[in-house]
Amino acid sequence: MLFRLASISFWILLCPTPGRSQAVPAHAVGQTSIPDRVAIDSGRAIMLRGMTRAGTPGASVTVMRGGRIVWSEGLGLADVENRVPVTTSTKFRIGSVSKSLTATAVGLLVESGKLDLDAPVQKYAPSFPVKAYPISTRQVAGHLAGIRHYANEEFLSARHYKNVTESLTMFSNDSLLFRPGDRYSYSTYGFVLVSAVVEGAAGEPFLAFMQRRVLDPAGMRNTIAEFPDSLIPNRARFYTRADSVSPTVNAPYVDQSNKWAGGGYLSTTPDLALFGDAMITGKIVKPATLDLLWTSQHTTDGKPTGYGIGWSVATDSAGRQVVRHSGGSDGGTALLVLYPKQRMVFAFLFNSDGPQPPLQRVIDLFVR
């Protein structure tokens, strides 16, 4: 049976909305001030209205300030057919927020002297063919290398790739789109190449290095590369909608093994908030490495791209530094936003790939 918008909206509004997950350490939960209570109520209303309009079954949100949880809540349904509510332990597809996780691995390898960002990528990924122009890891990780993005139905690939090197074959024989550095062109496949570079520089499989050096140190116990055939506790079901008048339906089957580094992880909003705070506080990488990751790169003619290594970087209207990454995947939408100077982190996850609520309005309620 197809669950049409009216039915889904009904369940979003009536579904229990669990608060803080038991997965969040007790010491990380702060006292809620009156202004924050008002912000939480307003933010919840904004999200529920947006979810109803978009036909999005479920969502999770976590707001962290100064290392303590201000708001962490599940909204709506993780599984429509079985009426399973979202909690803050629900695992969603985070899409391209995976690039920010991968960028941390790059930073760690630079710190240890194992990775030269400006060396040709073939130094670490020898299976990747030499192109008409040399390309570096810095250019690839900043979307300046000219590597193409998805084509045709590749976004919905159902093929399983046994390792990172095999996944390179999806694009490795294609020509570069332009001379490296000439322009910015977003590419998830670029981060597949970055994962091969990480493997070569680290001397161990990409997923193993990520677990040992990024996820475990950040305390991310509920973040995992998605394997479609594995039993993964608290994994949401994923949904899609063709347009504003079409029913919400199950998203197509996909296998994310072609893009672990660029869009293949599952996570929870508390885990993403822990990651963001660990980055801000230098728990994983050094301050100099943060500057490397969070400084905009430039095209060869000197124009800033607004993207560092694995992060979009900007300054808001009040002059505050903002670093972020959004993510879109089959049946999933994600947003991770950091205000480093204020030590604030916002994580949003949805189990639908349609338009989502105006999340900047939610963020503005808390940034003071």
mmCIF file of C-alpha atoms in Angstrom:
data_model
loop_
_atom_site.group_PDB
_atom_site.id
_atom_site.type_symbol
_atom_site.label_atom_id
_atom_site.label_comp_id
_atom_site.label_asym_id
_atom_site.label_seq_id
_atom_site.Cartn_x
_atom_site.Cartn_y
_atom_site.Cartn_z
ATOM 1 C CA MET A 1 0.000 0.000 0.000
ATOM 2 C CA LEU A 2 1.228 3.522 -0.764
ATOM 3 C CA PHE A 3 1.090 5.881 2.203
ATOM 4 C CA ARG A 4 -0.240 9.130 0.822
ATOM 5 C CA LEU A 5 0.649 12.549 2.192
ATOM 6 C CA ALA A 6 -2.406 12.975 4.377
ATOM 7 C CA SER A 7 -1.793 9.658 6.099
ATOM 8 C CA ILE A 8 1.902 10.360 6.657
ATOM 9 C CA SER A 9 1.206 13.869 7.941
ATOM 10 C CA PHE A 10 -1.272 12.438 10.425
ATOM 11 C CA TRP A 11 1.322 10.044 11.791
ATOM 12 C CA ILE A 12 4.040 12.710 11.951
ATOM 13 C CA LEU A 13 1.841 14.904 14.111
ATOM 14 C CA LEU A 14 0.544 12.134 16.381
ATOM 15 C CA CYS A 15 3.669 10.023 16.669
ATOM 16 C CA PRO A 16 5.463 10.194 20.023
ATOM 17 C CA THR A 17 8.477 12.504 19.891
ATOM 18 C CA PRO A 18 11.074 10.978 22.212
ATOM 19 C CA GLY A 19 13.471 13.416 23.754
ATOM 20 C CA ARG A 20 17.091 12.825 24.609
ATOM 21 C CA SER A 21 18.392 9.431 23.689
ATOM 22 C CA GLN A 22 19.970 7.183 26.278
ATOM 23 C CA ALA A 23 22.909 7.066 23.858
ATOM 24 C CA VAL A 24 23.747 10.643 24.826
ATOM 25 C CA PRO A 25 26.043 10.708 27.889
ATOM 26 C CA ALA A 26 24.287 12.204 30.902
ATOM 27 C CA HIS A 27 27.087 14.727 31.476
ATOM 28 C CA ALA A 28 26.579 16.065 27.963
ATOM 29 C CA VAL A 29 23.015 17.179 28.656
ATOM 30 C CA GLY A 30 22.783 20.728 29.962
ATOM 31 C CA GLN A 31 20.043 22.509 31.866
ATOM 32 C CA THR A 32 17.493 24.030 29.504
ATOM 33 C CA SER A 33 17.118 27.783 29.903
ATOM 34 C CA ILE A 34 13.824 29.551 29.267
ATOM 35 C CA PRO A 35 15.100 31.098 25.985
ATOM 36 C CA ASP A 36 16.198 27.637 24.838
ATOM 37 C CA ARG A 37 12.835 26.116 25.776
ATOM 38 C CA VAL A 38 11.127 28.732 23.628
ATOM 39 C CA ALA A 39 13.604 28.039 20.817
ATOM 40 C CA ILE A 40 13.001 24.282 21.063
ATOM 41 C CA ASP A 41 9.228 24.661 20.873
ATOM 42 C CA SER A 42 9.509 27.028 17.897
ATOM 43 C CA GLY A 43 12.113 24.842 16.162
ATOM 44 C CA ARG A 44 9.998 21.726 16.594
ATOM 45 C CA ALA A 45 6.989 23.494 15.089
ATOM 46 C CA ILE A 46 9.036 24.667 12.086
ATOM 47 C CA MET A 47 10.326 21.159 11.460
ATOM 48 C CA LEU A 48 6.941 19.457 11.784
ATOM 49 C CA ARG A 49 5.281 21.925 9.432
ATOM 50 C CA GLY A 50 8.023 21.457 6.862
ATOM 51 C CA MET A 51 7.889 17.672 7.176
ATOM 52 C CA THR A 52 4.133 17.696 6.679
ATOM 53 C CA ARG A 53 4.404 19.810 3.532
ATOM 54 C CA ALA A 54 7.152 17.614 2.091
ATOM 55 C CA GLY A 55 5.652 14.269 3.092
ATOM 56 C CA THR A 56 8.768 13.433 5.117
ATOM 57 C CA PRO A 57 8.001 10.618 7.568
ATOM 58 C CA GLY A 58 10.781 11.113 10.124
ATOM 59 C CA ALA A 59 13.575 13.343 11.355
ATOM 60 C CA SER A 60 16.075 13.792 14.146
ATOM 61 C CA VAL A 61 17.682 16.964 15.462
ATOM 62 C CA THR A 62 20.469 17.648 17.952
ATOM 63 C CA VAL A 63 21.687 21.060 19.051
ATOM 64 C CA MET A 64 24.867 21.255 21.119
ATOM 65 C CA ARG A 65 26.347 24.303 22.810
ATOM 66 C CA GLY A 66 29.629 24.267 24.720
ATOM 67 C CA GLY A 67 29.808 20.486 24.568
ATOM 68 C CA ARG A 68 26.361 19.996 26.127
ATOM 69 C CA ILE A 69 23.118 18.941 24.516
ATOM 70 C CA VAL A 70 20.552 21.736 24.339
ATOM 71 C CA TRP A 71 17.983 19.820 22.273
ATOM 72 C CA SER A 72 17.997 16.259 20.971
ATOM 73 C CA GLU A 73 14.781 14.742 19.692
ATOM 74 C CA GLY A 74 13.261 12.338 17.207
ATOM 75 C CA LEU A 75 10.209 13.408 15.218
ATOM 76 C CA GLY A 76 7.782 11.270 13.234
ATOM 77 C CA LEU A 77 8.346 7.767 11.940
ATOM 78 C CA ALA A 78 11.490 5.793 11.199
ATOM 79 C CA ASP A 79 9.363 3.072 9.573
ATOM 80 C CA VAL A 80 5.949 4.077 8.234
ATOM 81 C CA GLU A 81 4.606 0.586 7.589
ATOM 82 C CA ASN A 82 5.376 -0.658 11.094
ATOM 83 C CA ARG A 83 4.708 2.648 12.874
ATOM 84 C CA VAL A 84 8.199 2.744 14.410
ATOM 85 C CA PRO A 85 8.903 6.206 15.857
ATOM 86 C CA VAL A 86 12.172 8.035 15.302
ATOM 87 C CA THR A 87 14.390 8.352 18.363
ATOM 88 C CA THR A 88 17.762 10.017 18.620
ATOM 89 C CA SER A 89 19.265 6.528 18.273
ATOM 90 C CA THR A 90 17.762 6.144 14.794
ATOM 91 C CA LYS A 91 20.420 5.834 12.096
ATOM 92 C CA PHE A 92 19.848 7.849 8.913
ATOM 93 C CA ARG A 93 21.790 8.150 5.679
ATOM 94 C CA ILE A 94 24.014 11.206 6.000
ATOM 95 C CA GLY A 95 24.944 11.491 2.322
ATOM 96 C CA SER A 96 27.705 13.990 1.630
ATOM 97 C CA VAL A 97 28.251 14.786 5.299
ATOM 98 C CA SER A 98 30.414 11.674 4.912
ATOM 99 C CA LYS A 99 32.884 13.965 3.114
ATOM 100 C CA SER A 100 33.487 15.895 6.340
ATOM 101 C CA LEU A 101 34.298 12.651 8.151
ATOM 102 C CA THR A 102 36.685 11.694 5.369
ATOM 103 C CA ALA A 103 38.347 15.112 5.440
ATOM 104 C CA THR A 104 39.282 14.452 9.056
ATOM 105 C CA ALA A 105 41.177 11.345 7.967
ATOM 106 C CA VAL A 106 42.994 13.457 5.388
ATOM 107 C CA GLY A 107 43.932 15.981 8.072
ATOM 108 C CA LEU A 108 45.259 13.278 10.387
ATOM 109 C CA LEU A 109 47.487 11.868 7.668
ATOM 110 C CA VAL A 110 48.843 15.331 6.867
ATOM 111 C CA GLU A 111 49.599 15.856 10.569
ATOM 112 C CA SER A 112 51.528 12.609 10.754
ATOM 113 C CA GLY A 113 53.552 13.418 7.642
ATOM 114 C CA LYS A 114 52.127 10.454 5.738
ATOM 115 C CA LEU A 115 50.259 12.531 3.153
ATOM 116 C CA ASP A 116 51.530 15.342 0.955
ATOM 117 C CA LEU A 117 48.448 17.208 -0.219
ATOM 118 C CA ASP A 118 50.222 18.583 -3.284
ATOM 119 C CA ALA A 119 51.790 15.363 -4.541
ATOM 120 C CA PRO A 120 50.125 13.629 -7.515
ATOM 121 C CA VAL A 121 47.358 11.324 -6.286
ATOM 122 C CA GLN A 122 49.058 8.360 -7.961
ATOM 123 C CA LYS A 123 51.722 8.476 -5.226
ATOM 124 C CA TYR A 124 49.090 7.004 -2.884
ATOM 125 C CA ALA A 125 46.556 5.564 -5.340
ATOM 126 C CA PRO A 126 48.701 4.022 -8.099
ATOM 127 C CA SER A 127 45.741 2.278 -9.726
ATOM 128 C CA PHE A 128 44.236 5.635 -10.706
ATOM 129 C CA PRO A 129 45.315 6.437 -14.289
ATOM 130 C CA VAL A 130 47.521 9.438 -15.043
ATOM 131 C CA LYS A 131 45.473 12.169 -16.733
ATOM 132 C CA ALA A 132 46.318 14.948 -19.183
ATOM 133 C CA TYR A 133 47.187 17.115 -16.176
ATOM 134 C CA PRO A 134 48.562 16.114 -12.766
ATOM 135 C CA ILE A 135 46.019 16.313 -9.944
ATOM 136 C CA SER A 136 46.689 16.553 -6.226
ATOM 137 C CA THR A 137 44.730 15.426 -3.177
ATOM 138 C CA ARG A 138 44.257 19.065 -2.211
ATOM 139 C CA GLN A 139 42.538 19.762 -5.542
ATOM 140 C CA VAL A 140 40.461 16.593 -5.437
ATOM 141 C CA ALA A 141 39.267 17.204 -1.864
ATOM 142 C CA GLY A 142 38.381 20.787 -2.759
ATOM 143 C CA HIS A 143 36.417 19.864 -5.916
ATOM 144 C CA LEU A 144 38.964 21.605 -8.127
ATOM 145 C CA ALA A 145 40.438 18.585 -9.907
ATOM 146 C CA GLY A 146 37.933 18.226 -12.753
ATOM 147 C CA ILE A 147 36.724 14.764 -11.743
ATOM 148 C CA ARG A 148 33.135 14.235 -12.799
ATOM 149 C CA HIS A 149 30.100 13.770 -10.555
ATOM 150 C CA TYR A 150 27.313 11.166 -10.973
ATOM 151 C CA ALA A 151 25.970 10.463 -14.457
ATOM 152 C CA ASN A 152 22.673 8.911 -15.509
ATOM 153 C CA GLU A 153 21.484 6.395 -12.877
ATOM 154 C CA GLU A 154 24.812 6.035 -11.025
ATOM 155 C CA PHE A 155 23.372 7.769 -7.957
ATOM 156 C CA LEU A 156 21.102 4.738 -7.527
ATOM 157 C CA SER A 157 23.765 2.099 -8.138
ATOM 158 C CA ALA A 158 22.825 -1.306 -6.730
ATOM 159 C CA ARG A 159 26.143 -2.971 -7.553
ATOM 160 C CA HIS A 160 28.375 -4.016 -4.681
ATOM 161 C CA TYR A 161 32.049 -3.038 -4.862
ATOM 162 C CA LYS A 162 34.325 -5.178 -2.743
ATOM 163 C CA ASN A 163 36.793 -2.402 -1.912
ATOM 164 C CA VAL A 164 37.724 1.219 -2.538
ATOM 165 C CA THR A 165 40.067 0.395 -5.410
ATOM 166 C CA GLU A 166 37.331 -1.450 -7.281
ATOM 167 C CA SER A 167 34.924 1.470 -6.834
ATOM 168 C CA LEU A 168 37.374 3.737 -8.695
ATOM 169 C CA THR A 169 36.507 1.881 -11.880
ATOM 170 C CA MET A 170 33.199 3.756 -12.107
ATOM 171 C CA PHE A 171 35.009 6.891 -13.295
ATOM 172 C CA SER A 172 38.780 6.341 -13.358
ATOM 173 C CA ASN A 173 39.016 6.049 -17.155
ATOM 174 C CA ASP A 174 37.032 9.234 -17.830
ATOM 175 C CA SER A 175 38.762 12.426 -18.923
ATOM 176 C CA LEU A 176 38.948 15.396 -16.570
ATOM 177 C CA LEU A 177 36.218 17.985 -17.112
ATOM 178 C CA PHE A 178 38.711 20.869 -17.114
ATOM 179 C CA ARG A 179 42.292 21.737 -16.265
ATOM 180 C CA PRO A 180 42.688 21.266 -12.495
ATOM 181 C CA GLY A 181 42.262 24.498 -10.594
ATOM 182 C CA ASP A 182 40.421 26.343 -13.356
ATOM 183 C CA ARG A 183 37.031 26.030 -11.690
ATOM 184 C CA TYR A 184 35.048 24.479 -8.855
ATOM 185 C CA SER A 185 32.908 21.461 -9.757
ATOM 186 C CA TYR A 186 31.398 19.371 -6.972
ATOM 187 C CA SER A 187 32.229 15.678 -7.244
ATOM 188 C CA THR A 188 31.377 12.785 -4.963
ATOM 189 C CA TYR A 189 33.613 10.587 -7.108
ATOM 190 C CA GLY A 190 36.457 12.901 -6.183
ATOM 191 C CA PHE A 191 36.039 11.739 -2.603
ATOM 192 C CA VAL A 192 36.058 8.117 -3.723
ATOM 193 C CA LEU A 193 39.534 8.891 -5.042
ATOM 194 C CA VAL A 194 40.348 10.600 -1.735
ATOM 195 C CA SER A 195 39.436 7.377 0.084
ATOM 196 C CA ALA A 196 41.918 5.486 -2.102
ATOM 197 C CA VAL A 197 44.552 8.092 -1.226
ATOM 198 C CA VAL A 198 43.743 7.639 2.477
ATOM 199 C CA GLU A 199 44.199 3.871 2.137
ATOM 200 C CA GLY A 200 47.532 4.257 0.408
ATOM 201 C CA ALA A 201 48.872 6.856 2.823
ATOM 202 C CA ALA A 202 47.600 5.056 5.935
ATOM 203 C CA GLY A 203 48.595 1.575 4.817
ATOM 204 C CA GLU A 204 45.263 0.098 5.916
ATOM 205 C CA PRO A 205 41.730 -0.189 4.519
ATOM 206 C CA PHE A 206 39.771 3.051 4.403
ATOM 207 C CA LEU A 207 36.880 1.898 6.612
ATOM 208 C CA ALA A 208 39.251 0.494 9.232
ATOM 209 C CA PHE A 209 41.279 3.721 9.382
ATOM 210 C CA MET A 210 38.106 5.791 9.647
ATOM 211 C CA GLN A 211 36.842 3.682 12.534
ATOM 212 C CA ARG A 212 40.123 3.682 14.444
ATOM 213 C CA ARG A 213 41.242 7.269 13.939
ATOM 214 C CA VAL A 214 38.038 9.288 13.389
ATOM 215 C CA LEU A 215 34.875 7.635 14.663
ATOM 216 C CA ASP A 216 36.205 6.009 17.834
ATOM 217 C CA PRO A 217 38.138 9.088 19.088
ATOM 218 C CA ALA A 218 35.049 11.267 18.533
ATOM 219 C CA GLY A 219 32.880 8.832 20.520
ATOM 220 C CA MET A 220 30.700 8.094 17.484
ATOM 221 C CA ARG A 221 29.353 4.687 18.492
ATOM 222 C CA ASN A 222 26.333 4.862 16.210
ATOM 223 C CA THR A 223 28.055 5.804 12.945
ATOM 224 C CA ILE A 224 28.763 3.099 10.403
ATOM 225 C CA ALA A 225 29.294 2.535 6.703
ATOM 226 C CA GLU A 226 26.034 1.219 5.290
ATOM 227 C CA PHE A 227 25.969 -2.350 4.026
ATOM 228 C CA PRO A 228 22.522 -3.165 2.591
ATOM 229 C CA ASP A 229 22.738 -6.857 3.502
ATOM 230 C CA SER A 230 23.755 -6.267 7.126
ATOM 231 C CA LEU A 231 21.462 -6.149 10.149
ATOM 232 C CA ILE A 232 22.072 -2.639 11.489
ATOM 233 C CA PRO A 233 20.238 -1.796 14.728
ATOM 234 C CA ASN A 234 17.974 1.276 14.590
ATOM 235 C CA ARG A 235 18.449 1.847 10.858
ATOM 236 C CA ALA A 236 15.583 3.928 9.483
ATOM 237 C CA ARG A 237 13.593 2.986 6.425
ATOM 238 C CA PHE A 238 14.090 5.423 3.561
ATOM 239 C CA TYR A 239 11.473 7.229 1.492
ATOM 240 C CA THR A 240 11.110 9.368 -1.595
ATOM 241 C CA ARG A 241 8.479 11.456 -3.355
ATOM 242 C CA ALA A 242 8.411 12.335 -7.058
ATOM 243 C CA ASP A 243 6.770 15.742 -6.579
ATOM 244 C CA SER A 244 4.477 17.712 -4.270
ATOM 245 C CA VAL A 245 1.338 15.864 -5.356
ATOM 246 C CA SER A 246 2.754 12.337 -5.561
ATOM 247 C CA PRO A 247 2.588 9.811 -2.725
ATOM 248 C CA THR A 248 5.554 9.158 -0.483
ATOM 249 C CA VAL A 249 6.956 5.703 -1.280
ATOM 250 C CA ASN A 250 9.872 3.485 -0.346
ATOM 251 C CA ALA A 251 13.166 4.667 -1.834
ATOM 252 C CA PRO A 252 14.825 2.363 -4.389
ATOM 253 C CA TYR A 253 17.346 -0.250 -3.273
ATOM 254 C CA VAL A 254 20.917 1.038 -3.437
ATOM 255 C CA ASP A 255 24.363 -0.184 -2.445
ATOM 256 C CA GLN A 256 26.599 2.573 -1.078
ATOM 257 C CA SER A 257 29.885 0.712 -1.529
ATOM 258 C CA ASN A 258 30.691 2.857 -4.582
ATOM 259 C CA LYS A 259 30.948 5.986 -2.411
ATOM 260 C CA TRP A 260 31.781 5.312 1.250
ATOM 261 C CA ALA A 261 33.904 8.434 1.594
ATOM 262 C CA GLY A 262 31.614 10.725 -0.349
ATOM 263 C CA GLY A 263 28.166 9.630 0.789
ATOM 264 C CA GLY A 264 27.946 6.131 2.249
ATOM 265 C CA TYR A 265 27.698 6.484 6.032
ATOM 266 C CA LEU A 266 24.799 6.112 8.442
ATOM 267 C CA SER A 267 24.698 8.136 11.634
ATOM 268 C CA THR A 268 22.559 9.721 14.334
ATOM 269 C CA THR A 269 22.252 13.399 15.160
ATOM 270 C CA PRO A 270 23.902 13.000 18.606
ATOM 271 C CA ASP A 271 26.876 11.306 16.929
ATOM 272 C CA LEU A 272 27.193 14.083 14.343
ATOM 273 C CA ALA A 273 27.004 16.672 17.115
ATOM 274 C CA LEU A 274 29.772 14.872 19.015
ATOM 275 C CA PHE A 275 31.861 14.880 15.846
ATOM 276 C CA GLY A 276 31.297 18.593 15.287
ATOM 277 C CA ASP A 277 32.226 19.453 18.862
ATOM 278 C CA ALA A 278 35.291 17.193 18.729
ATOM 279 C CA MET A 279 36.435 19.106 15.658
ATOM 280 C CA ILE A 280 35.880 22.503 17.253
ATOM 281 C CA THR A 281 37.710 21.577 20.457
ATOM 282 C CA GLY A 282 40.682 19.893 18.781
ATOM 283 C CA LYS A 283 39.875 16.466 20.176
ATOM 284 C CA ILE A 284 40.680 14.764 16.870
ATOM 285 C CA VAL A 285 42.891 17.112 14.856
ATOM 286 C CA LYS A 286 45.160 20.026 15.735
ATOM 287 C CA PRO A 287 44.127 23.691 15.349
ATOM 288 C CA ALA A 288 46.460 24.108 12.377
ATOM 289 C CA THR A 289 44.718 21.203 10.676
ATOM 290 C CA LEU A 290 41.338 22.808 11.298
ATOM 291 C CA ASP A 291 42.614 25.928 9.560
ATOM 292 C CA LEU A 292 43.628 23.756 6.621
ATOM 293 C CA LEU A 293 40.243 22.081 6.375
ATOM 294 C CA TRP A 294 38.208 25.200 7.091
ATOM 295 C CA THR A 295 39.927 27.706 4.786
ATOM 296 C CA SER A 296 38.393 28.274 1.366
ATOM 297 C CA GLN A 297 40.437 27.126 -1.581
ATOM 298 C CA HIS A 298 40.815 29.288 -4.694
ATOM 299 C CA THR A 299 40.678 28.724 -8.415
ATOM 300 C CA THR A 300 43.808 29.506 -10.415
ATOM 301 C CA ASP A 301 42.507 33.020 -11.098
ATOM 302 C CA GLY A 302 42.260 33.701 -7.358
ATOM 303 C CA LYS A 303 38.514 33.378 -6.799
ATOM 304 C CA PRO A 304 37.496 31.722 -3.497
ATOM 305 C CA THR A 305 35.389 28.592 -3.877
ATOM 306 C CA GLY A 306 33.721 28.702 -0.461
ATOM 307 C CA TYR A 307 34.938 25.142 0.113
ATOM 308 C CA GLY A 308 38.009 23.998 2.015
ATOM 309 C CA ILE A 309 38.702 20.278 2.376
ATOM 310 C CA GLY A 310 35.475 18.415 3.062
ATOM 311 C CA TRP A 311 33.657 21.487 4.400
ATOM 312 C CA SER A 312 31.798 24.500 3.036
ATOM 313 C CA VAL A 313 33.080 27.648 4.726
ATOM 314 C CA ALA A 314 31.441 31.046 5.089
ATOM 315 C CA THR A 315 30.827 34.054 7.306
ATOM 316 C CA ASP A 316 27.242 34.896 8.243
ATOM 317 C CA SER A 317 25.615 38.352 8.245
ATOM 318 C CA ALA A 318 26.795 38.930 11.815
ATOM 319 C CA GLY A 319 30.411 38.154 10.901
ATOM 320 C CA ARG A 320 30.430 34.720 12.547
ATOM 321 C CA GLN A 321 32.455 31.882 11.052
ATOM 322 C CA VAL A 322 30.201 29.045 9.841
ATOM 323 C CA VAL A 323 31.389 25.668 8.538
ATOM 324 C CA ARG A 324 28.916 23.129 7.257
ATOM 325 C CA HIS A 325 28.086 20.281 4.973
ATOM 326 C CA SER A 326 24.757 19.136 3.619
ATOM 327 C CA GLY A 327 23.976 15.664 2.391
ATOM 328 C CA GLY A 328 21.490 14.210 -0.027
ATOM 329 C CA SER A 329 21.134 10.483 -0.605
ATOM 330 C CA ASP A 330 18.548 8.008 -1.808
ATOM 331 C CA GLY A 331 15.854 8.435 0.850
ATOM 332 C CA GLY A 332 17.901 10.718 3.074
ATOM 333 C CA THR A 333 18.769 14.341 3.743
ATOM 334 C CA ALA A 334 21.336 15.663 6.216
ATOM 335 C CA LEU A 335 22.773 18.934 7.454
ATOM 336 C CA LEU A 336 25.665 19.503 9.851
ATOM 337 C CA VAL A 337 26.438 23.114 10.815
ATOM 338 C CA LEU A 338 29.205 24.363 13.125
ATOM 339 C CA TYR A 339 29.716 27.801 14.664
ATOM 340 C CA PRO A 340 33.277 27.272 15.930
ATOM 341 C CA LYS A 341 33.754 30.487 17.942
ATOM 342 C CA GLN A 342 30.422 29.992 19.709
ATOM 343 C CA ARG A 343 31.105 26.256 20.105
ATOM 344 C CA MET A 344 27.707 25.423 18.684
ATOM 345 C CA VAL A 345 26.772 22.409 16.569
ATOM 346 C CA PHE A 346 23.513 21.680 14.734
ATOM 347 C CA ALA A 347 22.734 18.260 13.255
ATOM 348 C CA PHE A 348 19.597 17.436 11.268
ATOM 349 C CA LEU A 349 18.688 14.119 9.614
ATOM 350 C CA PHE A 350 15.619 13.093 7.586
ATOM 351 C CA ASN A 351 14.552 9.768 6.061
ATOM 352 C CA SER A 352 13.379 11.362 2.813
ATOM 353 C CA ASP A 353 15.214 12.955 -0.112
ATOM 354 C CA GLY A 354 12.598 15.624 -0.823
ATOM 355 C CA PRO A 355 12.591 19.325 0.171
ATOM 356 C CA GLN A 356 13.060 19.799 3.899
ATOM 357 C CA PRO A 357 12.069 22.482 6.444
ATOM 358 C CA PRO A 358 13.810 25.895 6.483
ATOM 359 C CA LEU A 359 16.554 24.746 8.820
ATOM 360 C CA GLN A 360 18.376 28.069 8.956
ATOM 361 C CA ARG A 361 15.294 29.442 10.707
ATOM 362 C CA VAL A 362 15.694 26.732 13.333
ATOM 363 C CA ILE A 363 19.405 27.486 13.712
ATOM 364 C CA ASP A 364 18.779 31.228 14.104
ATOM 365 C CA LEU A 365 16.582 30.503 17.126
ATOM 366 C CA PHE A 366 19.620 29.271 19.067
ATOM 367 C CA VAL A 367 22.562 31.327 17.833
ATOM 368 C CA ARG A 368 22.630 34.415 20.006
#
